[in-house]
Coordinates of C-alpha atoms and ligand atoms in Angstrom, one line a residue:
M120 CA -7.7 30.9 15.2
P121 CA -6.0 31.4 18.6
V122 CA -2.5 32.7 18.3
T123 CA -0.2 30.4 20.3
T124 CA 2.5 32.0 22.5
S125 CA 5.9 32.4 21.0
S126 CA 8.7 30.9 23.2
T127 CA 11.0 33.7 22.1
R128 CA 8.6 36.4 23.2
E129 CA 7.2 34.8 26.4
I130 CA 8.5 32.0 28.5
P131 CA 5.9 29.2 28.3
E132 CA 4.5 27.2 31.2
T133 CA 6.0 23.7 31.2
G134 CA 5.3 20.6 33.1
L135 CA 6.5 17.0 33.7
I136 CA 4.5 15.7 30.8
P137 CA 5.1 17.4 27.4
R138 CA 1.9 19.1 26.2
H139 CA 3.0 18.7 22.6
I140 CA 5.2 16.0 21.1
A141 CA 6.3 16.2 17.5
I142 CA 7.8 13.1 15.9
I143 CA 9.8 12.3 12.7
M144 CA 8.7 8.7 12.1
D145 CA 11.8 7.4 10.4
G146 CA 13.2 3.9 9.8
N147 CA 10.3 2.1 8.1
G148 CA 12.4 1.1 5.1
R149 CA 15.3 -0.2 7.2
W150 CA 13.0 -2.1 9.5
A151 CA 11.6 -3.9 6.4
K152 CA 15.1 -4.4 4.9
N153 CA 16.3 -6.0 8.1
R154 CA 13.6 -8.6 7.6
F155 CA 14.2 -9.1 3.8
M156 CA 10.8 -7.5 3.2
P157 CA 9.9 -4.8 0.7
R158 CA 10.1 -1.2 2.1
M159 CA 6.3 -1.0 1.8
A160 CA 5.9 -3.6 4.5
G161 CA 7.8 -1.2 6.8
H162 CA 5.4 1.6 6.0
K163 CA 2.4 -0.7 6.7
R164 CA 3.9 -1.7 10.0
G165 CA 4.6 2.0 10.8
V166 CA 0.8 2.6 10.7
E167 CA 0.4 0.2 13.6
T168 CA 3.0 2.2 15.5
V169 CA 1.0 5.4 14.9
R170 CA -2.0 3.7 16.6
T171 CA 0.2 2.7 19.6
A172 CA 1.7 6.2 19.9
I173 CA -1.7 7.9 19.9
K174 CA -3.0 5.7 22.6
A175 CA 0.2 6.0 24.7
C176 CA 0.2 9.8 24.4
I177 CA -3.4 10.1 25.5
E178 CA -2.8 7.8 28.5
R179 CA 0.2 9.9 29.6
G180 CA -1.7 13.2 29.3
V181 CA -0.1 14.6 26.2
E182 CA -2.5 17.0 24.5
Y183 CA -1.0 17.4 21.0
L184 CA 0.8 14.8 18.8
T185 CA 2.3 15.9 15.5
L186 CA 3.6 13.3 13.2
F187 CA 5.7 13.8 10.1
A188 CA 4.3 11.4 7.5
F189 CA 5.5 12.7 4.2
S190 CA 7.9 15.6 3.6
S191 CA 8.0 18.0 0.7
E192 CA 11.2 16.3 -0.3
N193 CA 9.8 12.7 -0.2
W194 CA 8.4 13.2 -3.8
R195 CA 12.0 12.5 -4.8
R196 CA 11.5 8.8 -3.9
P197 CA 10.8 6.1 -6.5
T198 CA 7.3 6.6 -8.0
D199 CA 6.0 3.3 -6.9
E200 CA 6.9 4.1 -3.2
V201 CA 5.2 7.5 -3.5
A202 CA 2.1 5.9 -5.0
F203 CA 2.1 3.3 -2.3
L204 CA 2.4 5.9 0.5
M205 CA -0.5 7.9 -1.0
Q206 CA -2.7 4.8 -1.2
L207 CA -1.8 3.9 2.3
F208 CA -2.7 7.4 3.5
I209 CA -6.2 7.1 1.8
S210 CA -6.9 3.7 3.3
V211 CA -5.8 4.7 6.7
L212 CA -8.0 7.8 6.5
E213 CA -11.0 5.7 5.4
Q214 CA -10.5 3.3 8.3
E215 CA -9.5 5.6 11.1
V216 CA -11.2 9.0 11.0
T217 CA -14.5 7.7 12.5
K218 CA -12.5 5.9 15.2
L219 CA -10.6 9.1 16.0
H220 CA -13.8 11.0 16.3
E221 CA -15.4 8.3 18.6
N222 CA -12.3 8.7 20.8
G223 CA -12.7 12.5 21.1
I224 CA -9.6 13.2 19.0
C225 CA -9.3 16.3 16.8
F226 CA -7.7 15.4 13.5
K227 CA -5.7 17.9 11.5
V228 CA -3.4 17.7 8.4
I229 CA -0.8 20.3 7.8
G230 CA 1.1 20.6 4.5
D231 CA 0.7 21.6 0.9
L232 CA -2.3 19.4 -0.2
S233 CA -2.5 21.0 -3.6
K234 CA -0.3 18.3 -5.1
F235 CA -2.5 15.5 -3.7
D236 CA -5.3 13.6 -5.3
Q237 CA -8.7 15.3 -5.0
K238 CA -10.0 12.2 -3.2
I239 CA -7.3 12.6 -0.5
V240 CA -8.0 16.3 0.0
E241 CA -11.8 15.6 0.4
F242 CA -11.2 12.9 3.0
V243 CA -8.8 15.2 4.9
R244 CA -11.2 18.2 4.9
N245 CA -14.2 16.0 5.8
G246 CA -12.2 14.4 8.6
E247 CA -11.1 17.7 9.9
A248 CA -14.6 19.1 9.9
L249 CA -16.0 16.0 11.6
T250 CA -13.5 16.2 14.5
A251 CA -13.1 19.9 14.7
G252 CA -15.2 20.1 18.0
N253 CA -13.1 17.5 19.8
N254 CA -10.7 18.9 22.4
R255 CA -9.4 15.9 24.3
F256 CA -6.4 15.4 22.1
T257 CA -5.2 16.8 18.8
L258 CA -3.5 14.6 16.2
T259 CA -1.8 16.4 13.4
I260 CA -0.4 14.6 10.4
A261 CA 2.2 16.5 8.4
A262 CA 1.8 15.5 4.8
N263 CA 3.7 17.1 2.0
Y264 CA 4.9 19.4 4.7
G265 CA 8.1 21.4 4.8
G266 CA 9.2 23.9 7.4
R267 CA 10.3 26.3 4.6
W268 CA 7.1 25.8 2.7
D269 CA 5.2 26.7 5.9
M270 CA 7.2 29.9 6.5
M271 CA 6.8 31.0 2.8
Q272 CA 3.0 30.3 2.8
A273 CA 2.6 32.1 6.1
V274 CA 4.3 35.2 4.7
R275 CA 2.3 35.1 1.5
K276 CA -1.0 34.7 3.4
M277 CA -0.2 37.4 5.8
L278 CA 0.6 39.9 3.1
E279 CA -2.4 38.9 1.0
Q280 CA -4.7 39.5 4.0
H281 CA -2.9 42.5 5.4
P282 CA -0.9 44.2 2.7
Q283 CA -0.1 47.1 5.1
L284 CA 2.1 44.7 7.1
A285 CA 4.7 44.7 4.3
A286 CA 6.2 47.8 5.9
S287 CA 6.5 46.2 9.3
F288 CA 5.3 43.1 11.1
D289 CA 6.2 41.1 14.2
E290 CA 6.2 37.4 15.2
N291 CA 2.6 37.4 16.3
D292 CA 1.4 38.8 12.9
L293 CA 3.3 36.0 11.1
M294 CA 2.5 33.1 13.6
K295 CA -1.2 33.4 12.9
H296 CA -0.6 32.1 9.5
F297 CA 1.5 29.0 10.2
A298 CA -0.2 25.7 9.5
L299 CA 0.2 24.7 13.1
N300 CA -1.3 28.0 14.5
Y301 CA -3.7 26.1 16.8
A302 CA -1.1 24.3 18.8
P303 CA 1.5 25.3 21.4
E304 CA 5.1 24.9 20.2
P305 CA 6.3 21.3 20.7
D306 CA 7.9 20.6 24.1
L307 CA 9.5 17.4 22.9
F308 CA 10.7 16.4 19.5
I309 CA 11.5 12.8 18.8
R310 CA 13.2 11.4 15.7
T311 CA 13.4 7.6 15.4
G312 CA 15.7 5.7 13.0
G313 CA 19.1 7.1 14.1
E314 CA 19.5 10.2 11.9
K315 CA 20.2 13.4 13.8
R316 CA 18.6 16.0 11.6
I317 CA 15.4 18.0 11.3
S318 CA 14.8 17.2 7.6
N319 CA 12.8 20.5 7.1
F320 CA 10.2 19.6 9.7
L321 CA 8.9 22.3 12.0
L322 CA 11.7 24.8 11.6
W323 CA 10.1 27.8 13.4
Q324 CA 8.3 25.9 16.1
L325 CA 11.3 23.9 17.3
A326 CA 13.1 27.0 18.4
Y327 CA 13.1 25.9 22.1
T328 CA 11.9 22.3 21.8
E329 CA 13.8 19.6 23.6
L330 CA 15.3 17.3 21.0
Y331 CA 15.5 13.5 21.4
F332 CA 17.0 11.1 18.9
T333 CA 16.8 7.4 19.1
D334 CA 18.2 4.5 17.0
T335 CA 14.9 2.6 17.4
L336 CA 13.3 2.2 14.0
W337 CA 9.7 3.7 13.8
P338 CA 7.9 0.3 13.6
D339 CA 9.7 -0.8 16.8
F340 CA 8.8 2.4 18.7
D341 CA 6.4 1.2 21.4
A342 CA 5.0 2.7 24.6
R343 CA 8.2 1.8 26.5
A344 CA 10.3 3.7 23.9
L345 CA 8.0 6.7 24.3
D346 CA 8.4 6.5 28.1
L347 CA 12.2 6.6 27.6
A348 CA 11.8 9.8 25.5
I349 CA 9.6 11.4 28.1
Q350 CA 12.0 10.4 30.9
S351 CA 14.8 12.1 29.0
Y352 CA 12.6 15.2 28.6
Q353 CA 12.0 15.2 32.3
Q354 CA 15.8 15.4 33.0
R355 CA 16.1 18.6 30.9
E356 CA 16.4 22.0 32.4
R357 CA 14.4 24.3 30.1
R358 CA 16.0 27.6 30.5
F359 CA 14.7 29.6 27.5
G360 CA 17.8 31.8 27.6
R361 CA 18.1 32.3 31.4
T362 CA 20.7 30.9 33.8
S363 CA 20.2 27.9 35.9
E364 CA 20.4 30.1 39.1
Q365 CA 17.6 32.3 37.8
L366 CA 15.3 29.2 37.6
Q367 CA 15.7 28.6 41.3
T368 CA 14.7 32.2 42.3
T369 CA 12.1 33.4 39.7
P370 CA 8.7 33.7 41.4
P371 CA 5.8 31.5 40.3
G372 CA 4.0 32.6 37.1
H373 CA 7.2 34.0 35.6
G374 CA 8.5 30.8 34.1
G375 CA 10.3 30.0 37.3
R376 CA 10.9 26.8 39.3
E377 CA 7.5 25.2 38.7
A378 CA 7.7 26.2 35.0
V379 CA 10.8 24.2 34.5
V380 CA 10.3 20.8 36.1
K381 CA 13.2 18.6 36.6
K382 CA 12.7 15.0 37.6
T383 CA 14.5 15.7 40.9
A384 CA 12.6 19.0 41.5
Ligands
IPE70 C1 10.0 7.0 7.2 O1 10.7 5.9 6.9 C2 8.7 7.1 6.4 C3 8.6 8.1 5.4 C4 9.5 9.0 5.1 C5 7.4 8.1 4.6 P1 11.7 5.8 5.7 O2 10.9 5.3 4.5 O3 12.4 7.0 5.5 O4 12.6 4.6 6.3 P2 14.2 4.5 6.1 O5 14.8 5.8 6.6 O6 14.5 4.3 4.6 O7 14.6 3.4 6.9
IPE71 C1 11.8 12.5 7.1 O1 12.3 11.2 6.8 C2 10.4 12.6 6.6 C3 9.4 11.7 7.2 C4 9.6 10.9 8.2 C5 8.1 11.9 6.7 P1 13.3 10.9 5.6 O2 13.7 9.6 5.7 O3 12.6 11.3 4.3 O4 14.4 12.0 5.9 P2 15.9 12.2 5.2 O5 15.7 12.3 3.8 O6 16.6 10.9 5.5 O7 16.5 13.3 5.9
MG72 MG1 14.2 7.7 6.2

C-alpha cells in the first residue's frame, strides 16, 4: 500500500478542485420527519443522494469521495433502525457494486466489519476485489467507522507487524496502517444537516482539511449544493502553518502560490 503524504510533514499540492472530499451525510431522519414519514424513508432517500454525489464528483474531477454511512456510535440507535440500515446497506451493495465497476470506480469500505453480518462482509470484500484495479475514482464508505477506532487499530497493527517500533516510531510508520492509507488526506470536509461537529469521523486525516458545514439535509444535497461547497473551498487560503505573505513568494513546487489556489488567483 502506498503511504500518502502527511500534511504536517510535507505541504501537499492543492488545486481548484478538491482531490478528496469527505462527507458526513447527516439529516436523513429530520428530512423524513419534516414530511411526516418514518426515519427509514429518509435513509432510503439518502441513498439516491449518494448516487447524485458520486456522479457530480466525477464530473467535477474529484478523485476520492469518502462517505460516513454508519459510525461506531450509531449502534446506540434503536435496534429496528440499526437493522434497517444494515439491510439497506446489503441491498445497495447487491444493486450497485457491478454498476460501480462498469463505471471504473474503485470501491472501498473502511471501519470495523467484525460486528457485521458475515453476508455483508463477503459482499464488501468481493466488491473491493472486483473493483480494485479501477483508478478513475475511489468511493470509500465508512461503516462502523470511528476515528479513534482507526488510530487504535493502526497502532495495534503496526506493533504486531513491527514490534521493534514500540521503542520509537514516526507518523509515516503509523500512517501505513490507517484504514484510509490509500488516499490523500481530504481537501474538503462537508457535513450536511446543520451540526457543527466531527462525530468521531476522520480525526487524524482532517488535520488540515477545509471544513464546510451546511444546514441542507443530506437527502436535499444535490449537485448545486456540492458546487456551493466547492466554491467555498475555492475561497480558502490553505496556509498549512505559513503566513499569507509567504504564499505569494514561495517558488513553485514548494507549496507556493500555485499550490494554494484562491478563486481570485
Ligand atoms: C444520517 O442521518 C444517517 C446516519 C447516521 C445513518 P441521521 O439518521 O443522523 O438523521 P438525523 O440527524 O436524525 O436527521
Ligand atoms: C454521524 O451522524 C454519523 C453518520 C452520518 C454516519 P450522527 O447523526 O450519528 O451524528 P451525531 O450523533 O449527531 O453527532
Ligand atoms: Mg444525525
